Tab-separated table of C-alpha atoms and ligand atoms in Angstrom:
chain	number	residue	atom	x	y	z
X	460	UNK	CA	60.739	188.402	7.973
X	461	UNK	CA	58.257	187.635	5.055
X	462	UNK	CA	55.938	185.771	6.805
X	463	UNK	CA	55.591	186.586	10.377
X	464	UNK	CA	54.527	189.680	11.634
X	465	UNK	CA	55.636	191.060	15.377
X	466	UNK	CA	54.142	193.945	17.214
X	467	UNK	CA	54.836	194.855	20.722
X	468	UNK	CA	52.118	196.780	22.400
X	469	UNK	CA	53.485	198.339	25.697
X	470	UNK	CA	53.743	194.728	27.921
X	471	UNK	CA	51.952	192.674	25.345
X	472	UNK	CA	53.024	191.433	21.587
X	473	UNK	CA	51.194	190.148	18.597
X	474	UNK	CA	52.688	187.475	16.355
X	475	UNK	CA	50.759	186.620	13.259
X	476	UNK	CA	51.422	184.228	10.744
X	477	UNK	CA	50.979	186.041	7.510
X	478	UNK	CA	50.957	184.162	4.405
X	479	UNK	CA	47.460	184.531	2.814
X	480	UNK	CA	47.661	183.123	-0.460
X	481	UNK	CA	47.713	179.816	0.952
X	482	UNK	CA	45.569	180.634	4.009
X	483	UNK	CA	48.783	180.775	6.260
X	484	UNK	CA	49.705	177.564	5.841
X	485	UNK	CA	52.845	176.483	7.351
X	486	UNK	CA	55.990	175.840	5.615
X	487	UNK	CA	59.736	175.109	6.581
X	488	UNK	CA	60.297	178.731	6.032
X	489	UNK	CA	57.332	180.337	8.691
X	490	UNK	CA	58.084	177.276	11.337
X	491	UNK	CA	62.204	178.980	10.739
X	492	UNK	CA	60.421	182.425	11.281
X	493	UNK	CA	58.240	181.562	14.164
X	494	UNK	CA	61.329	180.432	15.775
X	495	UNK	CA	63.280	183.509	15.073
X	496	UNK	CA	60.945	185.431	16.086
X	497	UNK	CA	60.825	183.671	19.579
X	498	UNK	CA	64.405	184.582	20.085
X	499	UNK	CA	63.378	188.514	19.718
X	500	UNK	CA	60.732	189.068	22.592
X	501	UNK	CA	61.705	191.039	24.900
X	502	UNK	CA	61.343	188.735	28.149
X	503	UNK	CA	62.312	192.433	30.291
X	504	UNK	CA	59.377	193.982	29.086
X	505	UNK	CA	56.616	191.386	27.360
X	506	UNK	CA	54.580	189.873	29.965
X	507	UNK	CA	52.155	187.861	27.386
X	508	UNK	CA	51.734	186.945	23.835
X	509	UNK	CA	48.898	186.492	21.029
X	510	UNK	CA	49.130	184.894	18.078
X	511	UNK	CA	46.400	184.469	15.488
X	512	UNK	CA	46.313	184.679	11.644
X	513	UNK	CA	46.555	187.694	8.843
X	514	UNK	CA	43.319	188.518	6.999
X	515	UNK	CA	39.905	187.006	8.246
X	516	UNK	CA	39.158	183.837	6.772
X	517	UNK	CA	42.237	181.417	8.375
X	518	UNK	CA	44.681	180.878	11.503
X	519	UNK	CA	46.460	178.413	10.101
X	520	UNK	CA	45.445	175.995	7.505
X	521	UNK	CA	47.691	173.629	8.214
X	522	UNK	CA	51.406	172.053	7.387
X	523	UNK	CA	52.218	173.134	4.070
X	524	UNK	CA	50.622	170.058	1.698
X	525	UNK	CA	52.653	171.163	-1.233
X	526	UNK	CA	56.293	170.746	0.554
X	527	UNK	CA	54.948	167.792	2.305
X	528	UNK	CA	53.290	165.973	-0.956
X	529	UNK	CA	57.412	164.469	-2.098
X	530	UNK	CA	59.010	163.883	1.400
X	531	UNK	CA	60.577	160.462	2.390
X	532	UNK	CA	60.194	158.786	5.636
X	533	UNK	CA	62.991	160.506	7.061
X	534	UNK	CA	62.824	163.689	5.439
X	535	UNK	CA	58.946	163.531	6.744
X	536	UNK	CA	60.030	162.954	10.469
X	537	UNK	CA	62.489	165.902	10.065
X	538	UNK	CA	59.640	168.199	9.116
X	539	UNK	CA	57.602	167.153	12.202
X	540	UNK	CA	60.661	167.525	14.350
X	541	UNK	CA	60.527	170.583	13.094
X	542	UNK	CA	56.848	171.604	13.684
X	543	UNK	CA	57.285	169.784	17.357
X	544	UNK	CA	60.193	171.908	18.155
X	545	UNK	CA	58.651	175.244	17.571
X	546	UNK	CA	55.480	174.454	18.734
X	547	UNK	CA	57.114	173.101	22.171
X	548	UNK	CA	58.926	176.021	22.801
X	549	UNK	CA	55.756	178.378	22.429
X	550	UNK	CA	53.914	175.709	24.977
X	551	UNK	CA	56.934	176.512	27.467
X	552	UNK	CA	57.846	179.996	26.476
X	553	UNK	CA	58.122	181.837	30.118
X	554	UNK	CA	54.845	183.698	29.035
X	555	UNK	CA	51.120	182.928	28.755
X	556	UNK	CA	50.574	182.731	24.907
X	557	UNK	CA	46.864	183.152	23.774
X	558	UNK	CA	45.947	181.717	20.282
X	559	UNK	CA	43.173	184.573	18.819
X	560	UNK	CA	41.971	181.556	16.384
X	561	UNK	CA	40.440	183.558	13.504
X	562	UNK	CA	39.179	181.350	11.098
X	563	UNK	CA	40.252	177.629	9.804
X	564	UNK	CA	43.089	175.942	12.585
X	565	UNK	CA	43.132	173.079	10.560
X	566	UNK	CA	45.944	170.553	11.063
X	567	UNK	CA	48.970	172.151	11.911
X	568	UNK	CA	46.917	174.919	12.245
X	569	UNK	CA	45.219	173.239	15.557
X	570	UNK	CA	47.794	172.188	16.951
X	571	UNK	CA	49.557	175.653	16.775
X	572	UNK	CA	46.612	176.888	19.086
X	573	UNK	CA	47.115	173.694	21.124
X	574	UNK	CA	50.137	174.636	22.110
X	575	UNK	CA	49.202	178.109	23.076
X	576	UNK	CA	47.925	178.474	26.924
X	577	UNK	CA	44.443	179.815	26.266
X	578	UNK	CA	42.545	179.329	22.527
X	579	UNK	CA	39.481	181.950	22.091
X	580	UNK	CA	38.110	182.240	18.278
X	581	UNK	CA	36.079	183.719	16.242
X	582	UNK	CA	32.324	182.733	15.279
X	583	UNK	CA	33.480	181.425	11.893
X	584	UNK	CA	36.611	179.173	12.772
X	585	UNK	CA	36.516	175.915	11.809
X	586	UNK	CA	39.065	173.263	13.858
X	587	UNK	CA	39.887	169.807	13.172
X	588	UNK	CA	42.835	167.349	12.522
X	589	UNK	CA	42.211	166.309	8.582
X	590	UNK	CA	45.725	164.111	8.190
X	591	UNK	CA	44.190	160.696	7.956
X	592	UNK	CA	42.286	162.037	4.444
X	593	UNK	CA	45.669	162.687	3.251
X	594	UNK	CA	47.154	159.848	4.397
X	595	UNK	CA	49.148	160.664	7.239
X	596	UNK	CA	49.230	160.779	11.087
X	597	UNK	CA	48.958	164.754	12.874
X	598	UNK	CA	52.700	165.444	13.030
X	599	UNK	CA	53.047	168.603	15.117
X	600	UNK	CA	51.723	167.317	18.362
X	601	UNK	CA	47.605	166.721	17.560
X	602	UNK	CA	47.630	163.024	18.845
X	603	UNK	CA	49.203	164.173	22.181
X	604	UNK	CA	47.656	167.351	22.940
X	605	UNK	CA	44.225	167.040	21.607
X	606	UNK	CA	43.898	163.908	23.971
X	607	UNK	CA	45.206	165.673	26.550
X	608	UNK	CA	42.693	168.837	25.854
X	609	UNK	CA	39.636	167.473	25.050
X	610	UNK	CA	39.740	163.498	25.985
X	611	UNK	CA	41.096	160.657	24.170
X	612	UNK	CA	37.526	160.033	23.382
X	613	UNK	CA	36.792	163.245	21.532
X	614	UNK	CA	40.757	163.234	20.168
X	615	UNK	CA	40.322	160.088	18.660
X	616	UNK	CA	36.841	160.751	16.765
X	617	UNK	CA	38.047	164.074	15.730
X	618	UNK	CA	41.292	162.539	14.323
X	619	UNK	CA	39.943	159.371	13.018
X	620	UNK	CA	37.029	160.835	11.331
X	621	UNK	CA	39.433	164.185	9.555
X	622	UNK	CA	35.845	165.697	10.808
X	623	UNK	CA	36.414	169.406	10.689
X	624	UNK	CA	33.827	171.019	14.056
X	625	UNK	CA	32.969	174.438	14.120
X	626	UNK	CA	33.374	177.316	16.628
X	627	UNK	CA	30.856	176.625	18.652
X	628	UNK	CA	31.428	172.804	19.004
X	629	UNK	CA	34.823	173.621	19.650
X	630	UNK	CA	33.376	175.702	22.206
X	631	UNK	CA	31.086	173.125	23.968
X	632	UNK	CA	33.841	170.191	23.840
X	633	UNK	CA	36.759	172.635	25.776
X	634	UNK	CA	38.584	173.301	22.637
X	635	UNK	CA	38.310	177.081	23.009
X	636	UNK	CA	37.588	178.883	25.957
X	637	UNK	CA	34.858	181.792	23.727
X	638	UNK	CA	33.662	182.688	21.017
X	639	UNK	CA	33.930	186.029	19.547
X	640	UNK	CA	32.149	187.969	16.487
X	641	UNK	CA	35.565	188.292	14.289
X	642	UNK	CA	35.792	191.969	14.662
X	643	UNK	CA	35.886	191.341	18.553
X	644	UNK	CA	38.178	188.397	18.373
X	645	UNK	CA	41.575	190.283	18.469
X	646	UNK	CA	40.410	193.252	20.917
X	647	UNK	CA	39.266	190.713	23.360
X	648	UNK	CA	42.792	188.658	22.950
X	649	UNK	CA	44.581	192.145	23.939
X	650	UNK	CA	41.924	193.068	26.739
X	651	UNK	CA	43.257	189.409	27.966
X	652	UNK	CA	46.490	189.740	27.332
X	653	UNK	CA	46.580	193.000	28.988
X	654	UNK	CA	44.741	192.056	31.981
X	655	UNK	CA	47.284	189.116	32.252
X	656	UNK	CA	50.560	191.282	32.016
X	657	UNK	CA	48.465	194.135	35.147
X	658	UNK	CA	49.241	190.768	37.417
X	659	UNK	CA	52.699	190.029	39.081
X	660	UNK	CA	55.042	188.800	36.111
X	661	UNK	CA	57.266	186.406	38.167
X	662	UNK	CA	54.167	185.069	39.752
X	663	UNK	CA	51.885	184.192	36.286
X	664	UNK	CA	55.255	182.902	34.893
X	665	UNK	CA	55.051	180.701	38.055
X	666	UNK	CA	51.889	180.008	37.282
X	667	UNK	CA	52.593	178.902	33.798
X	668	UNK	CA	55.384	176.537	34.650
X	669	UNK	CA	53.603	175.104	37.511
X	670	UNK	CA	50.540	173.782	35.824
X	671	UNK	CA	52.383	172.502	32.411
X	672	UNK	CA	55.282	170.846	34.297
X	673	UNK	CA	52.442	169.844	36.895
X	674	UNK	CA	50.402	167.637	34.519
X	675	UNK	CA	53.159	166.160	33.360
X	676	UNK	CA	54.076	164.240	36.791
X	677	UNK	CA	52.307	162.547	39.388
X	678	UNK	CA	50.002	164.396	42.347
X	679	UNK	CA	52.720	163.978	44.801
X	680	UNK	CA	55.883	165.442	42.457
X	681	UNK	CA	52.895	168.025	41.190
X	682	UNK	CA	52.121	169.438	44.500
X	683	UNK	CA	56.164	169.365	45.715
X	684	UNK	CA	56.535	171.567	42.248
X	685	UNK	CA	54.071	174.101	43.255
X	686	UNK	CA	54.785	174.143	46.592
X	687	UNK	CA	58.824	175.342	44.890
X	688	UNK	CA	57.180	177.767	43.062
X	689	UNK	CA	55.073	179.030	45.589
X	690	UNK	CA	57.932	179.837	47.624
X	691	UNK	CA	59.899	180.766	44.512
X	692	UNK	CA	57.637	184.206	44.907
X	693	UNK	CA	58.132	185.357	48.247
X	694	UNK	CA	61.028	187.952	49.083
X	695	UNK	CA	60.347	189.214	45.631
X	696	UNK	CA	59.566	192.968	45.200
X	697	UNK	CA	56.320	192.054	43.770
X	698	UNK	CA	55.242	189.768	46.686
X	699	UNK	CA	55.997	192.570	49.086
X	700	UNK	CA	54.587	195.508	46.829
X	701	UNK	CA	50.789	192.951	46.550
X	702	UNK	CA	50.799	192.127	49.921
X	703	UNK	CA	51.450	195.083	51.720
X	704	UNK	CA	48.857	197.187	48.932
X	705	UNK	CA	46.555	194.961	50.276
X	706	UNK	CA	47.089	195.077	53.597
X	707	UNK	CA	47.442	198.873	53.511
X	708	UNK	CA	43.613	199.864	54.913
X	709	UNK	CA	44.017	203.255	53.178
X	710	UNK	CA	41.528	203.625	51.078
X	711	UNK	CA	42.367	206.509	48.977
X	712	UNK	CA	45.880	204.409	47.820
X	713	UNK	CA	46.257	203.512	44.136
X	714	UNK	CA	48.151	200.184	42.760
X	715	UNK	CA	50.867	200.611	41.235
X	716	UNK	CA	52.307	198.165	38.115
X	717	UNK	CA	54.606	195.316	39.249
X	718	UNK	CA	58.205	195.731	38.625
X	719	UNK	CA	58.794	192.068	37.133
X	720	UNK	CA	61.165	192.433	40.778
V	603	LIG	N1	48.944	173.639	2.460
V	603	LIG	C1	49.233	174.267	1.301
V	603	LIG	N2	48.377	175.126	0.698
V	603	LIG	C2	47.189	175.327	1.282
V	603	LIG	C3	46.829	174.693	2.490
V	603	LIG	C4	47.773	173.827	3.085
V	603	LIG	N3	47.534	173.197	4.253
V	603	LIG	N4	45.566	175.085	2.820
V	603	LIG	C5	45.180	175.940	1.854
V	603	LIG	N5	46.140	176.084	0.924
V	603	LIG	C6	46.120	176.914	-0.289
V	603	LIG	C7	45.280	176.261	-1.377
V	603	LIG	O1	46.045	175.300	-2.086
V	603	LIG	C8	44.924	177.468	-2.224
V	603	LIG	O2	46.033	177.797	-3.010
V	603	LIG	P1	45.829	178.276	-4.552
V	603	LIG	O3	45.038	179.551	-4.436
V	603	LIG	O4	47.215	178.479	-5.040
V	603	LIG	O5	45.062	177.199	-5.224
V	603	LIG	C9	44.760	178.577	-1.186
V	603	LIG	O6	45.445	178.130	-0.020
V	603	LIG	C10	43.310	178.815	-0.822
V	603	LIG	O7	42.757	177.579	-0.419
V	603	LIG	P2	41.409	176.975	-1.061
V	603	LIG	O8	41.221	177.464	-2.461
V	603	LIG	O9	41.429	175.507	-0.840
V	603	LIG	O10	40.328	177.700	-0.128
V	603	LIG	P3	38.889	177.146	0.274
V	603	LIG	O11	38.211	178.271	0.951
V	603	LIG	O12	38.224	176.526	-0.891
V	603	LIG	O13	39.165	175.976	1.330
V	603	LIG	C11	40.217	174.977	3.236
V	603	LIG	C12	39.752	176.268	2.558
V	603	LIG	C13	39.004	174.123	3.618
V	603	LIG	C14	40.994	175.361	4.495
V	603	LIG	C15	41.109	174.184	2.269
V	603	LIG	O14	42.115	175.065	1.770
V	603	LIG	C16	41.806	173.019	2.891
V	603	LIG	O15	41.179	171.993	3.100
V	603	LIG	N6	43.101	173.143	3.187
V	603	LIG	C17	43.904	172.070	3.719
V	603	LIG	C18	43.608	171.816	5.172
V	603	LIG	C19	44.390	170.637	5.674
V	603	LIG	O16	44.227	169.527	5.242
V	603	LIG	N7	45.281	170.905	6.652
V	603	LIG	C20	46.094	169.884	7.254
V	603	LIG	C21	47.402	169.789	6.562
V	603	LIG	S1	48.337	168.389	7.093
V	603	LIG	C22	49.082	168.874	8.534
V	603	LIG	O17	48.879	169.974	9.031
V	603	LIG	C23	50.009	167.865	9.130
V	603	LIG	C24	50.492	168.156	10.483
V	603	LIG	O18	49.894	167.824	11.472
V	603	LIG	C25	51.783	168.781	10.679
């Protein structure tokens, strides 16, 4: 791939968008990659995800302006069919997926790390939805999910203004979950990610599907969903293996990893 980079760390992997020269910005060709590279996890053995940006100034700047700039109507609602596709698939990939937002997430840059589970960044990252400035609408999900992350309120100021906010507003309006000095940005996305994949996989997975599908349906449907889930676990070897660890009063007994059983 030219413009995607994978690395699988024992139960974790790191997907970053590399295309520097134009501060990763994303074009038909990395949204194709992204994709592909989707289809190669290993779901057996990866229990979580990061993705962030190469070098240390950008994420993601955005949809690529230049392929944009001569599209038609329809070719323009093909390209954000694209985006949306992609982007939908990481939001309901069977794994958490943390966005290590390391500089600008501007655009489709944002609403790449909106459709990760959990954004963290570093101290200079710079977020906003700029599309009304050049004359269009978000296209890869920023009217839907910003609302749905931070208010309509906030969502509609930040996309009605193209206001860019920095890291720590970001921070203070639920955008991102910390802030990190950039050198600590991508140790504390594995420390994360690794803590996440120590926990029963079948369980977070659970987890996952629980609280997007959840949100998406009434209290009543919500709680019936969980409730599914909930009992989705039990029998499992993992179930069995937590339980009885903790209900084993030795002391001296050490945990062993779950068998994704
Ligand atoms: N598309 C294409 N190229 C981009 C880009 C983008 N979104 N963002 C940056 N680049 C390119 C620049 O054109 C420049 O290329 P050249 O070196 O060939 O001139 C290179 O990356 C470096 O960028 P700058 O020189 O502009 O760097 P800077 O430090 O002066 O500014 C910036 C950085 C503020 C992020 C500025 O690049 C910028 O404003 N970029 C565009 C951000 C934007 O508007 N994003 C939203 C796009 S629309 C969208 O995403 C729609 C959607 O919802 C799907």
């Amino acid at each position: 791939m030219e413009f995607i980079l994978y690395e699988q760390k024992g139960e974790y992997a790191i997907i970053t968008v590399s295309r520097e020269k134009a501060l990763n910005a994303l074009n038909s060709a990395v949204l194709e990659e992204l994709d592909r590279t989707l289809d190669q996890v290993d779901l057996n053995t990866v229990r979580c995800l990061i993705v962030t940006g190469a070098g240390q100034k950008s994420f993601v700047a955005g949809a690529d302006i230049g392929e944009m700039s001569g599209l038609t109507k329809s070719e323009g609602e093909a390209f954000g069919r694209k985006g949306n596709d992609v982007f939908r698939r990481l939001e309901q990939f069977p794994v958490p997926v943390i966005a290590a937002v390391n500089g600008f997430a501007l655009g489709g840059g944002c609403e790449l790390s909106m459709s990760c589970d959990i954004r963290i960044c570093s101290d200079n990252a710079v977020f906003g939805q700029p599309e009304v400035g050049l004359g269009i609408t978000p296209g890869f999900g920023g009217t839907q999910r910003l609302a749905r992350l931070v208010g309509a309120g906030m969502a509609k100021q930040m996309i009605y203004t193209a206001r860019n906010i920095k890291a720590d507003e970001a921070y203070r309006i639920g955008l991102v979950n910390a802030v990190y000095p950039q050198e600590e940005l991508l140790p504390a996305a594995e420390k994360m990610a690794a803590g996440i994949a120590k926990n029963a996989p079948i369980a977070v997975r659970n987890c996952k599907k629980a609280i997007n599908e959840g949100l998406d349906v009434d209290m009543d449907e919500a709680l019936i969903l969980e409730e599914k889930l909930f009992g989705d676990c039990f029998e499992t070897e993992d179930q069995k293996y937590g339980m009885a660890f903790f209900l084993d009063k030795n002391k001296e007994k050490v945990k062993e990893p779950f068998q994704n059983k």
